[in-house]
CSV table of C-alpha atoms in Angstrom, one decimal:
chain,number,residue,atom,x,y,z
A,1,MET,CA,-30.6,2.2,-45.3
A,2,THR,CA,-30.8,5.8,-46.6
A,3,MET,CA,-27.9,8.3,-46.2
A,4,LYS,CA,-30.0,10.2,-43.6
A,5,ALA,CA,-30.6,7.0,-41.6
A,6,LYS,CA,-27.0,6.0,-41.8
A,7,LEU,CA,-25.9,9.4,-40.5
A,8,ALA,CA,-28.4,9.2,-37.6
A,9,ALA,CA,-27.2,5.7,-36.7
A,10,GLY,CA,-23.6,6.9,-36.8
A,11,ILE,CA,-24.4,9.8,-34.5
A,12,LEU,CA,-26.2,7.5,-32.1
A,13,ALA,CA,-23.3,5.0,-32.0
A,14,LEU,CA,-20.9,7.8,-31.4
A,15,ALA,CA,-23.0,9.2,-28.5
A,16,MET,CA,-23.3,5.7,-27.0
A,17,THR,CA,-19.5,5.2,-27.2
A,18,ALA,CA,-18.8,8.6,-25.7
A,19,GLY,CA,-21.3,8.1,-22.9
A,20,GLY,CA,-19.9,4.6,-22.2
A,21,ALA,CA,-16.4,6.1,-21.9
A,22,LEU,CA,-17.6,8.9,-19.6
A,23,ALA,CA,-19.5,6.4,-17.5
A,24,GLU,CA,-16.6,3.9,-17.2
A,25,GLN,CA,-15.1,3.8,-13.7
A,26,VAL,CA,-11.8,2.6,-12.5
A,27,LYS,CA,-12.1,0.5,-9.3
A,28,ILE,CA,-9.1,1.2,-7.1
A,29,GLY,CA,-8.7,-1.6,-4.6
A,30,ILE,CA,-7.5,-0.6,-1.1
A,31,ALA,CA,-7.1,-2.9,1.9
A,32,ALA,CA,-10.3,-3.2,3.9
A,33,GLU,CA,-8.2,-3.3,7.1
A,34,PRO,CA,-7.2,0.1,8.5
A,35,TYR,CA,-3.6,1.1,7.9
A,36,PRO,CA,-3.2,4.6,9.3
A,37,PRO,CA,-1.9,7.1,8.4
A,38,PHE,CA,-2.2,5.7,4.8
A,39,SER,CA,-5.9,4.7,4.8
A,40,SER,CA,-8.6,4.2,7.4
A,41,PRO,CA,-12.3,4.9,7.8
A,42,ASP,CA,-13.4,8.0,9.7
A,43,ALA,CA,-16.3,8.2,12.1
A,44,SER,CA,-18.7,8.5,9.1
A,45,GLY,CA,-17.2,5.5,7.4
A,46,ASN,CA,-15.4,7.5,4.7
A,47,TRP,CA,-11.9,6.4,3.9
A,48,VAL,CA,-9.3,9.0,4.7
A,49,GLY,CA,-5.5,9.2,4.9
A,50,TRP,CA,-2.4,10.0,2.9
A,51,GLU,CA,-2.8,7.2,0.4
A,52,ILE,CA,-6.5,8.0,-0.2
A,53,GLU,CA,-5.6,11.6,-1.0
A,54,ILE,CA,-2.8,10.4,-3.3
A,55,ILE,CA,-5.2,8.1,-5.1
A,56,ASN,CA,-7.7,10.9,-5.6
A,57,ALA,CA,-4.9,13.3,-6.8
A,58,VAL,CA,-3.5,10.7,-9.2
A,59,CYS,CA,-6.9,9.9,-10.7
A,60,ALA,CA,-7.7,13.6,-11.1
A,61,ALA,CA,-4.4,14.3,-12.8
A,62,ALA,CA,-4.8,11.3,-15.1
A,63,GLU,CA,-8.5,12.3,-15.8
A,64,MET,CA,-9.8,8.9,-14.5
A,65,ASP,CA,-13.1,8.4,-12.8
A,66,CYS,CA,-12.0,6.3,-9.9
A,67,VAL,CA,-14.0,4.5,-7.2
A,68,ILE,CA,-12.2,3.5,-4.0
A,69,THR,CA,-13.1,-0.2,-3.4
A,70,PRO,CA,-12.1,-1.8,0.0
A,71,VAL,CA,-11.0,-5.5,-0.3
A,72,ALA,CA,-9.7,-7.9,2.3
A,73,TRP,CA,-5.9,-7.7,2.0
A,74,ASP,CA,-5.3,-11.5,1.6
A,75,GLY,CA,-7.7,-11.5,-1.3
A,76,ILE,CA,-6.7,-8.3,-3.0
A,77,ILE,CA,-4.5,-9.7,-5.8
A,78,PRO,CA,-7.1,-12.4,-6.7
A,79,SER,CA,-9.7,-9.6,-6.8
A,80,LEU,CA,-7.6,-7.8,-9.3
A,81,THR,CA,-6.8,-10.8,-11.5
A,82,GLY,CA,-10.5,-11.8,-11.2
A,83,LYS,CA,-11.6,-8.4,-12.5
A,84,GLN,CA,-13.5,-7.4,-9.3
A,85,ILE,CA,-11.2,-4.3,-9.2
A,86,ASP,CA,-9.0,-2.6,-11.8
A,87,ALA,CA,-6.0,-1.6,-9.8
A,88,ILE,CA,-4.5,-1.9,-6.3
A,89,MET,CA,-3.2,1.1,-4.4
A,90,ALA,CA,-2.8,-0.3,-0.9
A,91,SER,CA,0.8,0.2,0.1
A,92,MET,CA,1.8,-2.8,-2.0
A,93,SER,CA,5.5,-3.2,-2.4
A,94,ILE,CA,6.8,-3.9,-5.9
A,95,THR,CA,8.4,-7.4,-5.6
A,96,GLU,CA,9.7,-10.0,-8.0
A,97,GLU,CA,7.2,-12.5,-6.6
A,98,ARG,CA,4.2,-10.3,-7.2
A,99,MET,CA,5.4,-9.3,-10.7
A,100,GLN,CA,4.9,-13.0,-11.6
A,101,SER,CA,1.1,-12.4,-11.5
A,102,ILE,CA,0.5,-8.7,-11.9
A,103,ASP,CA,2.2,-5.6,-13.3
A,104,PHE,CA,3.1,-2.4,-11.4
A,105,SER,CA,3.1,1.3,-12.1
A,106,ASP,CA,6.1,3.5,-11.2
A,107,LYS,CA,6.6,3.7,-7.4
A,108,TYR,CA,4.7,6.4,-5.5
A,109,TYR,CA,6.5,6.0,-2.1
A,110,ASP,CA,9.4,4.0,-0.6
A,111,THR,CA,10.2,3.9,3.1
A,112,PRO,CA,12.4,1.6,5.3
A,113,THR,CA,11.3,-1.5,7.1
A,114,VAL,CA,11.8,-1.3,10.8
A,115,ILE,CA,11.7,-3.2,14.1
A,116,VAL,CA,9.7,-1.7,16.9
A,117,ALA,CA,9.8,-2.9,20.6
A,118,ASP,CA,9.4,-1.7,24.2
A,119,LYS,CA,11.8,1.1,25.1
A,120,ALA,CA,13.1,-1.0,28.0
A,121,VAL,CA,13.9,-4.1,25.9
A,122,ASP,CA,17.3,-4.5,24.3
A,123,ILE,CA,16.5,-5.5,20.8
A,124,ALA,CA,18.3,-4.9,17.5
A,125,PRO,CA,16.9,-5.4,13.9
A,126,THR,CA,19.1,-8.4,13.3
A,127,PRO,CA,18.8,-12.2,13.8
A,128,GLU,CA,21.1,-11.9,16.8
A,129,GLY,CA,19.2,-9.0,18.2
A,130,LEU,CA,15.9,-10.9,17.9
A,131,ALA,CA,17.2,-14.2,19.3
A,132,GLY,CA,14.6,-15.8,21.6
A,133,LYS,CA,12.1,-13.1,20.9
A,134,ILE,CA,8.5,-13.2,19.6
A,135,LEU,CA,8.2,-11.0,16.4
A,136,GLY,CA,4.8,-10.0,15.1
A,137,VAL,CA,4.2,-9.5,11.3
A,138,GLN,CA,1.2,-9.0,9.2
A,139,ALA,CA,0.0,-11.9,7.0
A,140,SER,CA,0.6,-11.9,3.2
A,141,THR,CA,3.0,-8.9,3.4
A,142,VAL,CA,6.7,-8.5,2.5
A,143,HIS,CA,7.3,-8.3,6.3
A,144,GLN,CA,6.1,-11.9,6.8
A,145,SER,CA,8.2,-13.0,3.9
A,146,TYR,CA,11.3,-11.1,5.1
A,147,ALA,CA,10.9,-12.3,8.8
A,148,GLN,CA,10.4,-15.9,7.7
A,149,THR,CA,13.5,-15.7,5.5
A,150,HIS,CA,15.9,-13.7,7.8
A,151,PHE,CA,14.6,-14.3,11.3
A,152,ALA,CA,13.1,-17.8,11.3
A,153,ASN,CA,16.0,-19.2,13.3
A,154,ALA,CA,16.1,-16.3,15.7
A,155,GLY,CA,12.9,-16.7,17.7
A,156,GLU,CA,9.2,-17.1,17.2
A,157,ILE,CA,7.4,-15.4,14.3
A,158,ARG,CA,3.8,-14.7,15.1
A,159,VAL,CA,1.5,-13.9,12.1
A,160,TYR,CA,-1.5,-11.5,12.4
A,161,GLN,CA,-4.2,-10.5,10.0
A,162,THR,CA,-3.9,-6.8,10.7
A,163,GLN,CA,-1.3,-4.3,11.8
A,164,ASP,CA,-3.6,-3.1,14.5
A,165,GLU,CA,-3.7,-6.5,16.1
A,166,ILE,CA,0.1,-6.6,16.1
A,167,ASN,CA,0.3,-3.1,17.7
A,168,GLN,CA,-2.2,-4.0,20.4
A,169,ASP,CA,-0.3,-7.2,21.3
A,170,LEU,CA,3.0,-5.3,21.3
A,171,ALA,CA,1.7,-2.7,23.6
A,172,ALA,CA,0.2,-5.3,25.9
A,173,GLY,CA,3.5,-7.2,26.1
A,174,ARG,CA,2.2,-10.4,24.4
A,175,ILE,CA,4.9,-10.1,21.8
A,176,ASP,CA,8.4,-8.7,22.0
A,177,ALA,CA,8.7,-6.8,18.7
A,178,ALA,CA,7.0,-5.9,15.5
A,179,GLN,CA,8.2,-5.5,12.0
A,180,ALA,CA,6.5,-3.1,9.6
A,181,ASP,CA,6.8,0.0,7.4
A,182,SER,CA,8.7,2.8,9.2
A,183,ILE,CA,6.0,5.5,8.6
A,184,ALA,CA,3.2,3.3,9.9
A,185,MET,CA,5.2,2.5,13.0
A,186,ASP,CA,6.1,6.2,13.5
A,187,GLU,CA,2.4,6.8,13.7
A,188,PHE,CA,2.1,4.0,16.3
A,189,VAL,CA,4.9,5.1,18.6
A,190,ALA,CA,3.6,8.6,18.6
A,191,SER,CA,0.2,7.4,19.8
A,192,ASP,CA,-1.0,6.9,23.3
A,193,ILE,CA,-1.0,3.1,22.9
A,194,GLY,CA,2.4,3.1,21.4
A,195,ALA,CA,4.1,5.3,24.0
A,196,CYS,CA,5.6,2.2,25.4
A,197,CYS,CA,7.7,1.5,22.4
A,198,GLU,CA,10.3,2.9,20.0
A,199,VAL,CA,11.8,2.2,16.6
A,200,LYS,CA,14.9,0.0,17.2
A,201,GLY,CA,16.2,0.5,13.7
A,202,ALA,CA,15.8,-0.6,10.0
A,203,VAL,CA,16.4,-4.2,8.9
A,204,GLU,CA,19.1,-4.9,6.4
A,205,ASN,CA,17.6,-4.3,3.0
A,206,ASP,CA,16.7,-7.2,0.7
A,207,THR,CA,15.1,-5.8,-2.5
A,208,ALA,CA,14.2,-9.3,-3.7
A,209,ILE,CA,11.8,-9.5,-0.8
A,210,LEU,CA,11.1,-5.9,0.3
A,211,GLY,CA,10.8,-4.7,-3.2
A,212,LEU,CA,11.5,-1.5,-5.1
A,213,GLY,CA,9.1,0.8,-3.4
A,214,VAL,CA,5.3,0.9,-3.4
A,215,GLY,CA,3.4,1.0,-6.7
A,216,ALA,CA,-0.1,0.5,-8.1
A,217,GLY,CA,-0.8,-3.0,-9.2
A,218,VAL,CA,-2.7,-3.7,-12.4
A,219,ARG,CA,-3.5,-6.8,-14.4
A,220,LYS,CA,-0.9,-8.3,-16.6
A,221,GLY,CA,-0.9,-6.6,-20.0
A,222,ASP,CA,-3.1,-3.7,-18.9
A,223,ASP,CA,-0.5,-1.3,-20.2
A,224,ALA,CA,-3.1,1.5,-20.9
A,225,LEU,CA,-4.2,1.8,-17.3
A,226,ARG,CA,-0.6,1.4,-16.0
A,227,GLU,CA,0.5,4.3,-18.2
A,228,GLN,CA,-2.5,6.4,-17.1
A,229,ILE,CA,-1.5,5.9,-13.5
A,230,ASN,CA,2.1,6.6,-14.3
A,231,LYS,CA,1.0,9.8,-15.9
A,232,GLY,CA,-1.0,10.8,-12.8
A,233,ILE,CA,1.9,10.0,-10.5
A,234,ALA,CA,4.4,12.1,-12.6
A,235,ALA,CA,1.9,15.0,-12.8
A,236,ILE,CA,1.3,15.3,-9.0
A,237,ARG,CA,5.1,15.0,-8.4
A,238,GLU,CA,5.7,17.8,-10.9
A,239,SER,CA,2.9,20.1,-9.8
A,240,GLY,CA,3.8,19.9,-6.1
A,241,ALA,CA,0.5,18.3,-5.2
A,242,TYR,CA,2.3,15.2,-3.9
A,243,ASP,CA,4.4,17.2,-1.5
A,244,GLU,CA,1.4,19.3,-0.3
A,245,ILE,CA,-0.5,16.1,0.6
A,246,THR,CA,2.6,14.6,2.2
A,247,LYS,CA,3.2,17.6,4.4
A,248,LYS,CA,-0.2,17.1,6.0
A,249,TYR,CA,0.8,13.7,7.3
A,250,PHE,CA,4.6,13.4,7.5
A,251,SER,CA,7.4,15.7,8.6
A,252,SER,CA,9.7,14.6,5.7
A,253,SER,CA,9.5,13.1,2.2
A,254,ILE,CA,8.5,9.5,1.9
A,255,TYR,CA,9.1,9.2,-1.8
A,256,GLY,CA,12.6,7.7,-1.3
A,257,SER,CA,15.6,8.2,-3.6
């Protein structure tokens, strides 16, 4: 091969490499089930919400070309480990159990876990306060694990596929209480359907189950992507973009301590 041909081949290879890098997209998995105000489809089918805006801001700050990819919640970790998606940003708590199979970024929010029930019902967020009651929790969440660990002997634990189903049954009186993230339940009790109910208080913290806040999940060993996401989270916290997005949805910070 002549020097000119070698040079041409080198330029072509470089162009192809650069083009491939520019074309490479990061598939960010979110739960396909609506979880307002964090993520839900609007009337046009576009995903909106606090977490969607945070994903977009993190990706922009980290200079990543991200594609939001809805996945059924109960299959979202297998989708990550099976390489159908590259990361999970779906209000997933950082727990010891999950860290056995995936890695996590730094946290990007952290809020208490609460019990919600009808205003007229005397319920407390304790085993004694839930004695004889039916408690609704979402499947494959830290709330299911927590309830089955701490409230199993108190009353009945009813497991649902989505938080919406829990809220509907709570409002209809088919269950006595629900356990979920405080911000999600604040949204529920402020709605027309949730006007019946109120937050009864936060459960006793158990970090082994409830985790260390919410982070982005990545495949084991994918340190480069994890660090890029960390870079994006740190950048939007420092620039004020995180707080600006949060103010649109919540009256106070949800980052935690």
